[in-house]
Amino acid sequence: MNRSEGLIQRRNVNRDQSNNSLNKDEQRSIEEPVNKEREAPQDDNDSKETRLTLMEEVLLLGLKDKEGYTSFWNDCISSGLRGCILIELSLRGRIELEKAGMRRKSLLNRKVIVKNDSPTGDVLLDEALKHMKETEPPETVQSWIEYLSGETWNPLKLRYQLKNVRERLAKNLVEKGVLTTEKQSFLLFDMTTHPLTDNVAKARLVKKVQEAVLSKWVNDPQRMDKRILSLLLLAHASDVLENAFAPLNDDDYELAMKRVRELVDLDLEAESARSSSPTDLHWAVFASFAK
């Protein structure tokens, strides 16, 4: 490594100059640059950006910038955000899908297993993880999406519903300086809204989504970054992905939509079978939204 080579050169030079041992001040002056270099933070683009969860990114794509709320006609985002919660827990190593077994159970028939119940530090994730830990026998991905969104017909499972998810995610984004909070009057009622305040964070997210299907397109889902792949498919399932493509010119828009359609039309069982990933949970979440 360059750092160690530089350190050796400095030591050799000092040995050649004098046979005397170094005093403490001289030793400190030589070692100080090395220590500073060792303590310096790594060059990580994420350290310069606001870190957002998968749920926050999908919600941010769905929010109207000035109005600060999602479309009243969007009835997909609720379940889409629950899918994001499952994948975020998987990406953080908290849950996984049970093994397919000798009979090769289908993705939607395999159960969600808690493999690490330590807190994530995110209230929504920890609440969902607590429900999964306390549930015996384990449930499938599709069942958990229904339970967490309150769309189950089983009254005994209604207690699993995560309430006010959009509002809680919006408040997280307010705390991160991406959104602000306002009150708006709508004839018969007042509503809390969260208009965009950090245009850079939203523009960065939109650019990331656009580049994923244009300049940085990888023509193999197995080679795609899991978080990017999940963002594309769950934003599509939540009916907010097109918001990121709206600024594109006609040719780029058509190409972007064509490539998203290729992802949506994947044979998810086949992708799961050839995946080298230690968990198939994200494929199961995608399958639960497949039409």
mmCIF file of C-alpha atoms in Angstrom:
data_model
loop_
_atom_site.group_PDB
_atom_site.id
_atom_site.type_symbol
_atom_site.label_atom_id
_atom_site.label_comp_id
_atom_site.label_asym_id
_atom_site.label_seq_id
_atom_site.Cartn_x
_atom_site.Cartn_y
_atom_site.Cartn_z
ATOM 1 C CA MET A 1 0.000 0.000 0.000
ATOM 2 C CA ASN A 2 1.143 3.551 -0.695
ATOM 3 C CA ARG A 3 0.746 4.585 2.936
ATOM 4 C CA SER A 4 3.006 1.845 4.283
ATOM 5 C CA GLU A 5 5.557 2.427 1.513
ATOM 6 C CA GLY A 6 5.727 6.120 2.383
ATOM 7 C CA LEU A 7 6.236 5.260 6.040
ATOM 8 C CA ILE A 8 9.117 2.901 5.237
ATOM 9 C CA GLN A 9 10.819 5.521 3.073
ATOM 10 C CA ARG A 10 10.624 8.113 5.856
ATOM 11 C CA ARG A 11 12.168 5.639 8.337
ATOM 12 C CA ASN A 12 15.008 4.717 5.940
ATOM 13 C CA VAL A 13 15.848 8.356 5.328
ATOM 14 C CA ASN A 14 16.141 9.013 9.034
ATOM 15 C CA ARG A 15 18.309 5.939 9.564
ATOM 16 C CA ASP A 16 20.668 7.098 6.814
ATOM 17 C CA GLN A 17 20.905 10.617 8.202
ATOM 18 C CA SER A 18 21.804 9.556 11.705
ATOM 19 C CA ASN A 19 22.536 6.510 13.734
ATOM 20 C CA ASN A 20 21.193 8.185 16.827
ATOM 21 C CA SER A 21 17.776 7.223 18.139
ATOM 22 C CA LEU A 22 14.996 9.702 17.541
ATOM 23 C CA ASN A 23 13.806 11.854 20.393
ATOM 24 C CA LYS A 24 10.088 11.965 21.183
ATOM 25 C CA ASP A 25 9.405 15.255 19.347
ATOM 26 C CA GLU A 26 11.038 14.011 16.147
ATOM 27 C CA GLN A 27 9.192 10.702 16.380
ATOM 28 C CA ARG A 28 5.881 12.523 16.843
ATOM 29 C CA SER A 29 6.544 14.753 13.822
ATOM 30 C CA ILE A 30 7.174 11.697 11.645
ATOM 31 C CA GLU A 31 4.224 9.652 12.870
ATOM 32 C CA GLU A 32 1.721 12.508 13.000
ATOM 33 C CA PRO A 33 0.961 12.604 9.232
ATOM 34 C CA VAL A 34 0.451 8.848 9.265
ATOM 35 C CA ASN A 35 -1.954 9.053 12.197
ATOM 36 C CA LYS A 36 -3.879 11.887 10.577
ATOM 37 C CA GLU A 37 -4.206 9.883 7.400
ATOM 38 C CA ARG A 38 -5.369 6.851 9.372
ATOM 39 C CA GLU A 39 -8.032 8.861 11.217
ATOM 40 C CA ALA A 40 -9.327 10.647 8.115
ATOM 41 C CA PRO A 41 -12.818 9.557 7.034
ATOM 42 C CA GLN A 42 -13.110 7.382 3.976
ATOM 43 C CA ASP A 43 -14.090 9.016 0.723
ATOM 44 C CA ASP A 44 -17.709 7.893 0.690
ATOM 45 C CA ASN A 45 -20.273 9.773 -1.351
ATOM 46 C CA ASP A 46 -22.994 8.724 1.073
ATOM 47 C CA SER A 47 -21.257 10.608 3.873
ATOM 48 C CA LYS A 48 -21.924 13.817 1.945
ATOM 49 C CA GLU A 49 -25.553 12.988 1.267
ATOM 50 C CA THR A 50 -28.682 12.526 3.334
ATOM 51 C CA ARG A 51 -29.071 8.793 3.923
ATOM 52 C CA LEU A 52 -32.619 7.685 3.170
ATOM 53 C CA THR A 53 -34.291 4.329 3.760
ATOM 54 C CA LEU A 54 -36.016 2.514 0.919
ATOM 55 C CA MET A 55 -39.396 3.534 2.372
ATOM 56 C CA GLU A 56 -38.400 7.200 2.524
ATOM 57 C CA GLU A 57 -37.146 7.145 -1.073
ATOM 58 C CA VAL A 58 -40.389 5.652 -2.404
ATOM 59 C CA LEU A 59 -42.493 8.140 -0.425
ATOM 60 C CA LEU A 60 -40.327 11.046 -1.600
ATOM 61 C CA LEU A 61 -40.858 9.998 -5.223
ATOM 62 C CA GLY A 62 -44.616 9.961 -4.603
ATOM 63 C CA LEU A 63 -44.921 13.301 -2.803
ATOM 64 C CA LYS A 64 -45.917 16.385 -4.753
ATOM 65 C CA ASP A 65 -43.082 18.856 -4.214
ATOM 66 C CA LYS A 66 -45.109 21.992 -3.460
ATOM 67 C CA GLU A 67 -48.313 20.445 -2.133
ATOM 68 C CA GLY A 68 -46.523 18.008 0.187
ATOM 69 C CA TYR A 69 -48.840 15.002 -0.127
ATOM 70 C CA THR A 70 -49.247 11.947 -2.342
ATOM 71 C CA SER A 71 -51.909 11.647 -5.005
ATOM 72 C CA PHE A 72 -55.385 10.969 -3.594
ATOM 73 C CA TRP A 73 -55.865 8.465 -6.427
ATOM 74 C CA ASN A 74 -52.841 6.361 -5.497
ATOM 75 C CA ASP A 75 -54.118 3.247 -3.743
ATOM 76 C CA CYS A 76 -50.894 1.263 -4.315
ATOM 77 C CA ILE A 77 -48.371 3.132 -2.197
ATOM 78 C CA SER A 78 -49.648 1.790 1.124
ATOM 79 C CA SER A 79 -48.810 -1.845 0.350
ATOM 80 C CA GLY A 80 -45.716 -0.763 -1.598
ATOM 81 C CA LEU A 81 -44.268 0.892 1.504
ATOM 82 C CA ARG A 82 -44.834 -2.310 3.498
ATOM 83 C CA GLY A 83 -42.893 -4.198 0.854
ATOM 84 C CA CYS A 84 -40.112 -1.650 1.315
ATOM 85 C CA ILE A 85 -40.097 -2.368 5.059
ATOM 86 C CA LEU A 86 -39.582 -6.097 4.446
ATOM 87 C CA ILE A 87 -36.742 -5.526 1.997
ATOM 88 C CA GLU A 88 -35.097 -2.935 4.249
ATOM 89 C CA LEU A 89 -35.162 -5.456 7.103
ATOM 90 C CA SER A 90 -33.643 -8.055 4.778
ATOM 91 C CA LEU A 91 -30.914 -5.695 3.588
ATOM 92 C CA ARG A 92 -30.047 -5.008 7.232
ATOM 93 C CA GLY A 93 -29.720 -8.720 7.944
ATOM 94 C CA ARG A 94 -32.744 -9.013 10.258
ATOM 95 C CA ILE A 95 -35.005 -11.365 8.271
ATOM 96 C CA GLU A 96 -34.683 -13.937 5.510
ATOM 97 C CA LEU A 97 -36.814 -16.357 3.534
ATOM 98 C CA GLU A 98 -36.871 -20.000 4.595
ATOM 99 C CA LYS A 99 -34.987 -22.415 2.353
ATOM 100 C CA ALA A 100 -36.804 -23.725 -0.713
ATOM 101 C CA GLY A 101 -36.250 -27.337 0.385
ATOM 102 C CA MET A 102 -36.145 -30.480 -1.720
ATOM 103 C CA ARG A 103 -39.586 -29.817 -3.197
ATOM 104 C CA ARG A 104 -38.597 -26.284 -4.220
ATOM 105 C CA LYS A 105 -41.384 -24.346 -2.541
ATOM 106 C CA SER A 106 -42.476 -21.310 -4.522
ATOM 107 C CA LEU A 107 -41.423 -17.867 -3.333
ATOM 108 C CA LEU A 108 -44.922 -16.972 -2.162
ATOM 109 C CA ASN A 109 -45.249 -20.187 -0.130
ATOM 110 C CA ARG A 110 -42.020 -19.786 1.803
ATOM 111 C CA LYS A 111 -42.073 -18.242 5.285
ATOM 112 C CA VAL A 112 -40.291 -15.175 6.617
ATOM 113 C CA ILE A 113 -37.741 -16.108 9.293
ATOM 114 C CA VAL A 114 -36.278 -13.677 11.846
ATOM 115 C CA LYS A 115 -32.535 -14.307 11.997
ATOM 116 C CA ASN A 116 -31.504 -11.266 14.065
ATOM 117 C CA ASP A 117 -33.928 -9.420 16.343
ATOM 118 C CA SER A 118 -31.554 -6.660 17.459
ATOM 119 C CA PRO A 119 -33.033 -3.144 17.038
ATOM 120 C CA THR A 120 -32.317 -1.284 13.814
ATOM 121 C CA GLY A 121 -32.790 2.191 15.279
ATOM 122 C CA ASP A 122 -35.722 2.841 12.941
ATOM 123 C CA VAL A 123 -39.096 2.833 14.741
ATOM 124 C CA LEU A 124 -41.105 1.422 11.827
ATOM 125 C CA LEU A 125 -38.603 -1.327 11.106
ATOM 126 C CA ASP A 126 -38.357 -2.294 14.764
ATOM 127 C CA GLU A 127 -42.137 -2.393 15.140
ATOM 128 C CA ALA A 128 -42.492 -4.714 12.136
ATOM 129 C CA LEU A 129 -39.588 -6.860 13.329
ATOM 130 C CA LYS A 130 -41.204 -7.220 16.771
ATOM 131 C CA HIS A 131 -44.432 -8.501 15.184
ATOM 132 C CA MET A 132 -42.531 -11.053 13.120
ATOM 133 C CA LYS A 133 -40.512 -12.270 16.080
ATOM 134 C CA GLU A 134 -43.655 -12.832 18.172
ATOM 135 C CA THR A 135 -45.576 -14.691 15.444
ATOM 136 C CA GLU A 136 -45.655 -18.477 15.458
ATOM 137 C CA PRO A 137 -45.807 -20.214 13.090
ATOM 138 C CA PRO A 138 -44.027 -17.834 10.671
ATOM 139 C CA GLU A 139 -45.986 -16.181 7.866
ATOM 140 C CA THR A 140 -45.283 -15.601 4.157
ATOM 141 C CA VAL A 141 -44.145 -12.337 2.588
ATOM 142 C CA GLN A 142 -47.550 -11.732 1.025
ATOM 143 C CA SER A 143 -49.275 -12.285 4.368
ATOM 144 C CA TRP A 144 -46.977 -9.825 6.112
ATOM 145 C CA ILE A 145 -47.624 -7.142 3.500
ATOM 146 C CA GLU A 146 -51.351 -7.608 4.075
ATOM 147 C CA TYR A 147 -51.013 -7.636 7.866
ATOM 148 C CA LEU A 148 -48.752 -4.586 8.061
ATOM 149 C CA SER A 149 -51.032 -2.602 5.746
ATOM 150 C CA GLY A 150 -54.221 -3.652 7.570
ATOM 151 C CA GLU A 151 -55.699 -5.242 4.450
ATOM 152 C CA THR A 152 -56.222 -8.679 5.972
ATOM 153 C CA TRP A 153 -59.658 -10.197 6.464
ATOM 154 C CA ASN A 154 -58.474 -11.948 9.622
ATOM 155 C CA PRO A 155 -59.571 -9.812 12.624
ATOM 156 C CA LEU A 156 -56.964 -11.523 14.817
ATOM 157 C CA LYS A 157 -54.194 -10.108 12.617
ATOM 158 C CA LEU A 158 -55.387 -6.489 12.620
ATOM 159 C CA ARG A 159 -53.120 -5.738 15.566
ATOM 160 C CA TYR A 160 -50.140 -6.109 13.213
ATOM 161 C CA GLN A 161 -51.165 -3.062 11.168
ATOM 162 C CA LEU A 162 -48.564 -0.297 11.065
ATOM 163 C CA LYS A 163 -50.551 2.916 11.340
ATOM 164 C CA ASN A 164 -49.797 6.370 9.922
ATOM 165 C CA VAL A 165 -46.816 5.031 7.980
ATOM 166 C CA ARG A 166 -46.760 7.846 5.421
ATOM 167 C CA GLU A 167 -47.014 10.503 8.103
ATOM 168 C CA ARG A 168 -44.274 8.892 10.169
ATOM 169 C CA LEU A 169 -41.968 8.587 7.157
ATOM 170 C CA ALA A 170 -42.674 12.204 6.239
ATOM 171 C CA LYS A 171 -41.703 13.267 9.763
ATOM 172 C CA ASN A 172 -38.445 11.322 9.377
ATOM 173 C CA LEU A 173 -37.780 13.295 6.201
ATOM 174 C CA VAL A 174 -38.588 16.527 8.053
ATOM 175 C CA GLU A 175 -36.012 15.602 10.701
ATOM 176 C CA LYS A 176 -33.473 14.957 7.936
ATOM 177 C CA GLY A 177 -34.160 18.399 6.469
ATOM 178 C CA VAL A 178 -35.679 17.104 3.222
ATOM 179 C CA LEU A 179 -39.289 18.174 3.904
ATOM 180 C CA THR A 180 -41.031 20.774 6.038
ATOM 181 C CA THR A 181 -44.426 20.746 7.770
ATOM 182 C CA GLU A 182 -47.423 22.927 6.927
ATOM 183 C CA LYS A 183 -51.194 23.014 7.451
ATOM 184 C CA GLN A 184 -53.534 23.257 4.470
ATOM 185 C CA SER A 185 -57.302 23.759 4.453
ATOM 186 C CA PHE A 186 -59.456 21.606 2.182
ATOM 187 C CA LEU A 187 -62.991 23.003 2.423
ATOM 188 C CA LEU A 188 -64.283 20.733 5.188
ATOM 189 C CA PHE A 189 -61.042 19.805 6.933
ATOM 190 C CA ASP A 190 -57.441 20.792 7.609
ATOM 191 C CA MET A 191 -54.591 18.514 6.636
ATOM 192 C CA THR A 192 -50.939 18.381 7.641
ATOM 193 C CA THR A 193 -48.733 18.457 4.548
ATOM 194 C CA HIS A 194 -44.995 18.116 4.018
ATOM 195 C CA PRO A 195 -43.725 20.202 1.072
ATOM 196 C CA LEU A 196 -40.228 19.680 -0.273
ATOM 197 C CA THR A 197 -37.572 21.922 1.235
ATOM 198 C CA ASP A 198 -34.357 20.213 0.054
ATOM 199 C CA ASN A 199 -34.499 20.265 -3.745
ATOM 200 C CA VAL A 200 -31.000 18.798 -3.962
ATOM 201 C CA ALA A 201 -31.976 15.598 -2.113
ATOM 202 C CA LYS A 202 -35.001 15.057 -4.364
ATOM 203 C CA ALA A 203 -33.006 15.840 -7.522
ATOM 204 C CA ARG A 204 -30.287 13.407 -6.419
ATOM 205 C CA LEU A 205 -32.866 10.654 -5.898
ATOM 206 C CA VAL A 206 -34.520 11.279 -9.270
ATOM 207 C CA LYS A 207 -31.120 11.273 -10.980
ATOM 208 C CA LYS A 208 -30.206 7.970 -9.307
ATOM 209 C CA VAL A 209 -33.412 6.365 -10.556
ATOM 210 C CA GLN A 210 -32.969 7.714 -14.088
ATOM 211 C CA GLU A 211 -29.331 6.658 -14.320
ATOM 212 C CA ALA A 212 -30.172 3.155 -13.101
ATOM 213 C CA VAL A 213 -32.209 2.508 -16.261
ATOM 214 C CA LEU A 214 -30.244 4.694 -18.677
ATOM 215 C CA SER A 215 -26.518 5.490 -18.379
ATOM 216 C CA LYS A 216 -25.819 2.883 -15.662
ATOM 217 C CA TRP A 217 -28.182 0.191 -16.909
ATOM 218 C CA VAL A 218 -27.046 -3.368 -16.149
ATOM 219 C CA ASN A 219 -28.695 -5.869 -18.455
ATOM 220 C CA ASP A 220 -28.787 -8.578 -15.799
ATOM 221 C CA PRO A 221 -30.808 -8.275 -12.564
ATOM 222 C CA GLN A 222 -28.344 -10.561 -10.787
ATOM 223 C CA ARG A 223 -25.615 -7.950 -11.260
ATOM 224 C CA MET A 224 -27.733 -5.000 -10.217
ATOM 225 C CA ASP A 225 -27.338 -3.454 -6.784
ATOM 226 C CA LYS A 226 -30.071 -4.949 -4.582
ATOM 227 C CA ARG A 227 -31.179 -1.603 -3.201
ATOM 228 C CA ILE A 228 -31.425 -0.006 -6.661
ATOM 229 C CA LEU A 229 -33.306 -3.014 -8.056
ATOM 230 C CA SER A 230 -35.686 -2.896 -5.087
ATOM 231 C CA LEU A 231 -36.185 0.846 -5.458
ATOM 232 C CA LEU A 232 -37.125 0.487 -9.124
ATOM 233 C CA LEU A 233 -39.546 -2.399 -8.653
ATOM 234 C CA LEU A 234 -41.193 -1.131 -5.470
ATOM 235 C CA ALA A 235 -41.505 2.415 -6.795
ATOM 236 C CA HIS A 236 -43.236 0.845 -9.799
ATOM 237 C CA ALA A 237 -45.476 -1.259 -7.524
ATOM 238 C CA SER A 238 -46.294 1.897 -5.547
ATOM 239 C CA ASP A 239 -47.222 3.737 -8.768
ATOM 240 C CA VAL A 240 -44.669 6.524 -8.188
ATOM 241 C CA LEU A 241 -41.832 5.531 -10.535
ATOM 242 C CA GLU A 242 -43.169 7.498 -13.470
ATOM 243 C CA ASN A 243 -42.719 10.698 -11.443
ATOM 244 C CA ALA A 244 -38.958 10.207 -11.742
ATOM 245 C CA PHE A 245 -39.182 9.699 -15.506
ATOM 246 C CA ALA A 246 -41.484 12.650 -16.246
ATOM 247 C CA PRO A 247 -38.602 15.139 -16.848
ATOM 248 C CA LEU A 248 -36.971 12.884 -19.480
ATOM 249 C CA ASN A 249 -37.195 13.541 -23.187
ATOM 250 C CA ASP A 250 -39.453 11.218 -25.198
ATOM 251 C CA ASP A 251 -36.717 8.823 -26.341
ATOM 252 C CA ASP A 252 -35.188 8.413 -22.876
ATOM 253 C CA TYR A 253 -38.640 8.046 -21.335
ATOM 254 C CA GLU A 254 -39.550 5.231 -23.707
ATOM 255 C CA LEU A 255 -36.229 3.486 -23.097
ATOM 256 C CA ALA A 256 -36.559 3.839 -19.318
ATOM 257 C CA MET A 257 -40.086 2.427 -19.308
ATOM 258 C CA LYS A 258 -39.047 -0.420 -21.622
ATOM 259 C CA ARG A 259 -36.255 -1.446 -19.260
ATOM 260 C CA VAL A 260 -38.498 -1.234 -16.194
ATOM 261 C CA ARG A 261 -40.987 -3.447 -18.001
ATOM 262 C CA GLU A 262 -38.184 -5.973 -18.566
ATOM 263 C CA LEU A 263 -37.630 -6.068 -14.793
ATOM 264 C CA VAL A 264 -41.342 -6.323 -14.031
ATOM 265 C CA ASP A 265 -41.731 -9.215 -16.491
ATOM 266 C CA LEU A 266 -38.859 -11.267 -15.042
ATOM 267 C CA ASP A 267 -39.424 -14.901 -14.187
ATOM 268 C CA LEU A 268 -38.882 -14.339 -10.478
ATOM 269 C CA GLU A 269 -38.799 -18.025 -9.568
ATOM 270 C CA ALA A 270 -36.043 -18.580 -12.121
ATOM 271 C CA GLU A 271 -34.108 -15.526 -10.908
ATOM 272 C CA SER A 272 -34.366 -16.791 -7.353
ATOM 273 C CA ALA A 273 -33.088 -20.228 -8.396
ATOM 274 C CA ARG A 274 -29.982 -18.810 -10.093
ATOM 275 C CA SER A 275 -29.311 -16.153 -7.471
ATOM 276 C CA SER A 276 -26.079 -16.344 -5.491
ATOM 277 C CA SER A 277 -27.625 -14.169 -2.774
ATOM 278 C CA PRO A 278 -27.998 -15.728 0.690
ATOM 279 C CA THR A 279 -31.630 -14.628 0.811
ATOM 280 C CA ASP A 280 -34.469 -14.788 -1.677
ATOM 281 C CA LEU A 281 -36.696 -12.448 0.294
ATOM 282 C CA HIS A 282 -36.475 -9.551 -2.132
ATOM 283 C CA TRP A 283 -37.551 -11.851 -5.004
ATOM 284 C CA ALA A 284 -40.517 -12.947 -2.895
ATOM 285 C CA VAL A 285 -41.516 -9.320 -2.271
ATOM 286 C CA PHE A 286 -41.329 -8.598 -6.001
ATOM 287 C CA ALA A 287 -43.424 -11.702 -6.684
ATOM 288 C CA SER A 288 -46.106 -10.531 -4.278
ATOM 289 C CA PHE A 289 -46.622 -7.437 -6.446
ATOM 290 C CA ALA A 290 -46.388 -9.227 -9.803
ATOM 291 C CA LYS A 291 -49.589 -8.978 -11.816
#
